[in-house]
Amino acid sequence: MSDGRIIQEICGRLDRGETDRDQFFDQLTRTVADMIGCTRCGVWVFVDTAEGRALRCMAMYDRRLDRIVGAADIYNADSGPYFETLVQEGCVVASDARHHPATVGFLDNYLLPLDLHSLLDVCFSINGVPFGSFSCEQAGAALNWTQRQVQMLRQVGSRASLALLHAATATPDTQPAALWEPSSPNRLLTMPAPLDPDDENERRRDPT
């Protein structure tokens, strides 16, 4: 079965009620990680909360643990080159994330502790409005992201956009943001809340 058919089948199972939102995100992130060939894959959505705009992680799959790891919301994050690049260009392609101007700010608190060398984040939209992003991360050594991988993530976002909307809005306390405003870009970073007490080294970005 082709990658496109696999994505359609994952979305179809959610639409038919054969899987719930957690199973959908688990299957989607695992499949995208396999497609791209990366260590970690996450799905994020922009949301508005009582504390202000935030970036919420729907799921982050880590191949090293072979499971989904949790991630907490971060509010009132400071703006920076990462979100400027993500919003303006629709993606952040950082093969050498430890020196890339958009991601070097994550070095001490995220990249080094998790041994991450490369980051690839690509936005997806609903009806032309930025709704969230896929994040791919490579540990152990740098990975030179290709245009084909960027295009693959865009195609996944296009094929799965309605299912992503359905799954994201199925959470009672998740209210997706209507619009991401380029005039006030924020970097919203998280530190995973490990599912097991022993996972002390699992962390999500927090440049502050």
Short mmCIF file of N, CA and C in Angstrom, two decimals, residues 43-140:
data_model
loop_
_atom_site.label_atom_id
_atom_site.label_comp_id
_atom_site.label_asym_id
_atom_site.label_seq_id
_atom_site.Cartn_x
_atom_site.Cartn_y
_atom_site.Cartn_z
N VAL A 43 2.68 16.10 16.09
CA VAL A 43 1.63 16.92 15.47
C VAL A 43 1.24 17.99 16.48
N TRP A 44 1.24 19.25 16.02
CA TRP A 44 0.93 20.40 16.88
C TRP A 44 -0.19 21.21 16.26
N VAL A 45 -1.01 21.85 17.09
CA VAL A 45 -2.04 22.77 16.58
C VAL A 45 -1.97 24.08 17.36
N PHE A 46 -2.26 25.17 16.67
CA PHE A 46 -2.37 26.46 17.31
C PHE A 46 -3.70 26.52 18.04
N VAL A 47 -3.69 26.98 19.28
CA VAL A 47 -4.92 27.08 20.05
C VAL A 47 -4.97 28.41 20.80
N ASP A 48 -6.21 28.85 21.10
CA ASP A 48 -6.42 29.98 21.98
C ASP A 48 -6.91 29.45 23.31
N THR A 49 -6.32 29.92 24.39
CA THR A 49 -6.68 29.48 25.73
C THR A 49 -6.95 30.71 26.59
N ALA A 50 -7.40 30.47 27.81
CA ALA A 50 -7.64 31.57 28.74
C ALA A 50 -6.37 32.36 29.01
N GLU A 51 -5.23 31.70 28.92
CA GLU A 51 -3.94 32.35 29.16
C GLU A 51 -3.37 33.01 27.91
N GLY A 52 -4.04 32.85 26.79
CA GLY A 52 -3.55 33.41 25.54
C GLY A 52 -3.29 32.32 24.52
N ARG A 53 -2.72 32.73 23.41
CA ARG A 53 -2.44 31.79 22.33
C ARG A 53 -1.36 30.80 22.74
N ALA A 54 -1.51 29.56 22.30
CA ALA A 54 -0.55 28.52 22.66
C ALA A 54 -0.40 27.54 21.51
N LEU A 55 0.63 26.75 21.58
CA LEU A 55 0.85 25.66 20.63
C LEU A 55 0.70 24.37 21.41
N ARG A 56 -0.25 23.55 21.02
CA ARG A 56 -0.57 22.32 21.75
C ARG A 56 -0.10 21.10 20.98
N CYS A 57 0.62 20.21 21.66
CA CYS A 57 1.08 18.98 21.04
C CYS A 57 -0.02 17.93 21.15
N MET A 58 -0.53 17.49 20.02
CA MET A 58 -1.53 16.44 19.99
C MET A 58 -0.90 15.07 20.23
N ALA A 59 0.31 14.90 19.74
CA ALA A 59 1.03 13.63 19.94
C ALA A 59 2.47 13.80 19.50
N MET A 60 3.37 13.14 20.22
CA MET A 60 4.78 13.09 19.83
C MET A 60 5.25 11.65 19.95
N TYR A 61 5.55 11.04 18.82
CA TYR A 61 6.02 9.66 18.81
C TYR A 61 7.54 9.64 18.80
N ASP A 62 8.11 8.85 19.68
CA ASP A 62 9.56 8.70 19.78
C ASP A 62 9.93 7.26 19.49
N ARG A 63 10.68 7.04 18.42
CA ARG A 63 11.08 5.69 18.04
C ARG A 63 11.97 5.03 19.08
N ARG A 64 12.75 5.82 19.79
CA ARG A 64 13.66 5.25 20.77
C ARG A 64 12.90 4.60 21.91
N LEU A 65 11.74 5.11 22.23
CA LEU A 65 10.88 4.54 23.26
C LEU A 65 9.77 3.69 22.66
N ASP A 66 9.56 3.83 21.36
CA ASP A 66 8.50 3.14 20.64
C ASP A 66 7.13 3.42 21.26
N ARG A 67 6.89 4.67 21.55
CA ARG A 67 5.59 5.06 22.08
C ARG A 67 5.42 6.57 22.00
N ILE A 68 4.19 7.00 22.27
CA ILE A 68 3.88 8.42 22.35
C ILE A 68 4.35 8.96 23.68
N VAL A 69 4.97 10.14 23.64
CA VAL A 69 5.36 10.82 24.88
C VAL A 69 4.50 12.07 25.04
N GLY A 70 4.22 12.42 26.28
CA GLY A 70 3.36 13.56 26.53
C GLY A 70 4.10 14.88 26.40
N ALA A 71 3.34 15.95 26.29
CA ALA A 71 3.93 17.29 26.21
C ALA A 71 2.93 18.30 26.74
N ALA A 72 3.40 19.20 27.61
CA ALA A 72 2.53 20.20 28.21
C ALA A 72 2.46 21.46 27.36
N ASP A 73 1.34 22.19 27.46
CA ASP A 73 1.22 23.47 26.77
C ASP A 73 2.17 24.49 27.40
N ILE A 74 2.64 25.41 26.57
CA ILE A 74 3.43 26.54 27.05
C ILE A 74 2.74 27.82 26.60
N TYR A 75 2.60 28.78 27.54
CA TYR A 75 1.88 30.01 27.26
C TYR A 75 2.81 31.21 27.25
N ASN A 76 2.40 32.23 26.52
CA ASN A 76 3.14 33.50 26.51
C ASN A 76 4.62 33.32 26.19
N ALA A 77 4.89 32.43 25.25
CA ALA A 77 6.29 32.20 24.86
C ALA A 77 6.82 33.44 24.14
N ASP A 78 8.10 33.67 24.28
CA ASP A 78 8.67 34.84 23.62
C ASP A 78 8.80 34.59 22.13
N SER A 79 8.70 35.66 21.36
CA SER A 79 8.79 35.54 19.91
C SER A 79 10.24 35.34 19.51
N GLY A 80 10.44 34.83 18.32
CA GLY A 80 11.80 34.56 17.88
C GLY A 80 11.86 34.13 16.44
N PRO A 81 13.06 33.88 15.93
CA PRO A 81 13.23 33.55 14.52
C PRO A 81 12.56 32.25 14.10
N TYR A 82 12.35 31.32 15.06
CA TYR A 82 11.72 30.06 14.67
C TYR A 82 10.33 30.30 14.13
N PHE A 83 9.48 30.98 14.90
CA PHE A 83 8.11 31.18 14.44
C PHE A 83 8.03 32.15 13.28
N GLU A 84 8.92 33.10 13.22
CA GLU A 84 8.95 33.99 12.06
C GLU A 84 9.17 33.18 10.78
N THR A 85 10.11 32.24 10.85
CA THR A 85 10.39 31.40 9.69
C THR A 85 9.23 30.46 9.40
N LEU A 86 8.68 29.82 10.45
CA LEU A 86 7.59 28.87 10.26
C LEU A 86 6.38 29.53 9.64
N VAL A 87 6.01 30.71 10.14
CA VAL A 87 4.81 31.39 9.65
C VAL A 87 5.02 31.98 8.27
N GLN A 88 6.17 32.60 8.05
CA GLN A 88 6.41 33.28 6.79
C GLN A 88 6.70 32.31 5.65
N GLU A 89 7.45 31.23 5.94
CA GLU A 89 7.85 30.30 4.89
C GLU A 89 7.05 29.01 4.88
N GLY A 90 6.30 28.76 5.95
CA GLY A 90 5.49 27.55 6.03
C GLY A 90 6.26 26.34 6.49
N CYS A 91 7.55 26.50 6.75
CA CYS A 91 8.36 25.38 7.22
C CYS A 91 9.66 25.88 7.81
N VAL A 92 10.26 25.05 8.65
CA VAL A 92 11.61 25.28 9.15
C VAL A 92 12.41 24.04 8.79
N VAL A 93 13.40 24.21 7.94
CA VAL A 93 14.24 23.10 7.48
C VAL A 93 15.63 23.29 8.08
N ALA A 94 15.91 22.58 9.16
CA ALA A 94 17.17 22.75 9.87
C ALA A 94 17.92 21.43 9.94
N SER A 95 18.71 21.14 8.92
CA SER A 95 19.50 19.92 8.93
C SER A 95 20.55 19.96 10.02
N ASP A 96 21.12 21.14 10.24
CA ASP A 96 22.05 21.35 11.35
C ASP A 96 21.36 22.28 12.34
N ALA A 97 20.45 21.70 13.14
CA ALA A 97 19.62 22.51 14.03
C ALA A 97 20.42 23.20 15.11
N ARG A 98 21.60 22.69 15.41
CA ARG A 98 22.41 23.27 16.49
C ARG A 98 23.09 24.57 16.07
N HIS A 99 23.07 24.87 14.76
CA HIS A 99 23.65 26.10 14.27
C HIS A 99 22.69 26.90 13.39
N HIS A 100 21.54 26.35 13.06
CA HIS A 100 20.58 27.06 12.22
C HIS A 100 20.03 28.26 12.99
N PRO A 101 19.94 29.45 12.36
CA PRO A 101 19.49 30.64 13.08
C PRO A 101 18.09 30.53 13.66
N ALA A 102 17.23 29.70 13.08
CA ALA A 102 15.86 29.56 13.58
C ALA A 102 15.75 28.59 14.74
N THR A 103 16.74 27.74 14.95
CA THR A 103 16.63 26.69 15.98
C THR A 103 17.78 26.66 16.98
N VAL A 104 18.80 27.47 16.77
CA VAL A 104 19.96 27.44 17.66
C VAL A 104 19.57 27.81 19.09
N GLY A 105 18.48 28.56 19.26
CA GLY A 105 18.03 28.93 20.59
C GLY A 105 17.56 27.76 21.43
N PHE A 106 17.35 26.61 20.80
CA PHE A 106 16.88 25.41 21.51
C PHE A 106 18.03 24.53 21.99
N LEU A 107 19.27 24.98 21.73
CA LEU A 107 20.43 24.11 21.91
C LEU A 107 20.55 23.55 23.32
N ASP A 108 20.64 24.41 24.30
CA ASP A 108 20.96 23.95 25.66
C ASP A 108 19.82 23.20 26.34
N ASN A 109 18.58 23.66 26.13
CA ASN A 109 17.45 23.10 26.87
C ASN A 109 16.71 21.99 26.14
N TYR A 110 17.04 21.78 24.87
CA TYR A 110 16.28 20.77 24.12
C TYR A 110 17.14 19.90 23.23
N LEU A 111 17.91 20.51 22.35
CA LEU A 111 18.67 19.72 21.37
C LEU A 111 19.74 18.86 22.04
N LEU A 112 20.54 19.46 22.90
CA LEU A 112 21.61 18.70 23.54
C LEU A 112 21.08 17.62 24.49
N PRO A 113 20.13 17.91 25.37
CA PRO A 113 19.63 16.87 26.28
C PRO A 113 19.03 15.67 25.56
N LEU A 114 18.39 15.90 24.41
CA LEU A 114 17.77 14.80 23.68
C LEU A 114 18.65 14.27 22.54
N ASP A 115 19.87 14.81 22.44
CA ASP A 115 20.81 14.39 21.40
C ASP A 115 20.21 14.59 20.01
N LEU A 116 19.49 15.69 19.81
CA LEU A 116 18.87 15.99 18.52
C LEU A 116 19.79 16.87 17.69
N HIS A 117 19.88 16.54 16.40
CA HIS A 117 20.75 17.27 15.50
C HIS A 117 20.00 17.97 14.38
N SER A 118 18.84 17.46 14.00
CA SER A 118 18.11 18.02 12.86
C SER A 118 16.63 18.15 13.19
N LEU A 119 16.03 19.26 12.72
CA LEU A 119 14.60 19.51 12.91
C LEU A 119 13.97 19.88 11.58
N LEU A 120 12.78 19.36 11.34
CA LEU A 120 12.01 19.71 10.15
C LEU A 120 10.57 19.90 10.58
N ASP A 121 10.08 21.14 10.54
CA ASP A 121 8.70 21.45 10.91
C ASP A 121 8.00 22.04 9.69
N VAL A 122 6.81 21.51 9.38
CA VAL A 122 6.06 21.96 8.21
C VAL A 122 4.62 22.23 8.62
N CYS A 123 4.13 23.43 8.30
CA CYS A 123 2.76 23.82 8.63
C CYS A 123 1.75 23.06 7.77
N PHE A 124 0.56 22.86 8.33
CA PHE A 124 -0.58 22.43 7.53
C PHE A 124 -1.73 23.39 7.81
N SER A 125 -2.63 23.51 6.83
CA SER A 125 -3.69 24.51 6.89
C SER A 125 -5.06 23.88 6.74
N ILE A 126 -6.06 24.60 7.23
CA ILE A 126 -7.46 24.25 7.04
C ILE A 126 -8.11 25.40 6.29
N ASN A 127 -8.59 25.14 5.08
CA ASN A 127 -9.19 26.19 4.25
C ASN A 127 -8.24 27.37 4.07
N GLY A 128 -6.97 27.07 3.90
CA GLY A 128 -5.98 28.10 3.65
C GLY A 128 -5.46 28.82 4.88
N VAL A 129 -5.96 28.48 6.06
CA VAL A 129 -5.54 29.14 7.29
C VAL A 129 -4.59 28.21 8.06
N PRO A 130 -3.40 28.69 8.44
CA PRO A 130 -2.48 27.85 9.22
C PRO A 130 -3.15 27.31 10.47
N PHE A 131 -3.12 25.99 10.64
CA PHE A 131 -3.82 25.34 11.74
C PHE A 131 -2.86 24.64 12.70
N GLY A 132 -1.75 24.15 12.18
CA GLY A 132 -0.79 23.43 13.01
C GLY A 132 0.44 23.07 12.21
N SER A 133 1.21 22.15 12.75
CA SER A 133 2.43 21.74 12.05
C SER A 133 2.81 20.31 12.41
N PHE A 134 3.51 19.68 11.49
CA PHE A 134 4.19 18.41 11.75
C PHE A 134 5.62 18.73 12.12
N SER A 135 6.14 18.06 13.12
CA SER A 135 7.55 18.25 13.49
C SER A 135 8.27 16.91 13.40
N CYS A 136 9.38 16.92 12.69
CA CYS A 136 10.23 15.74 12.58
C CYS A 136 11.59 16.07 13.16
N GLU A 137 12.13 15.14 13.93
CA GLU A 137 13.39 15.37 14.64
C GLU A 137 14.32 14.17 14.47
N GLN A 138 15.60 14.45 14.31
CA GLN A 138 16.57 13.37 14.12
C GLN A 138 17.60 13.40 15.23
N ALA A 139 17.80 12.27 15.89
CA ALA A 139 18.76 12.15 16.99
C ALA A 139 20.01 11.40 16.52
N GLY A 140 21.09 11.58 17.26
CA GLY A 140 22.31 10.80 17.02
C GLY A 140 23.25 11.41 16.02
#
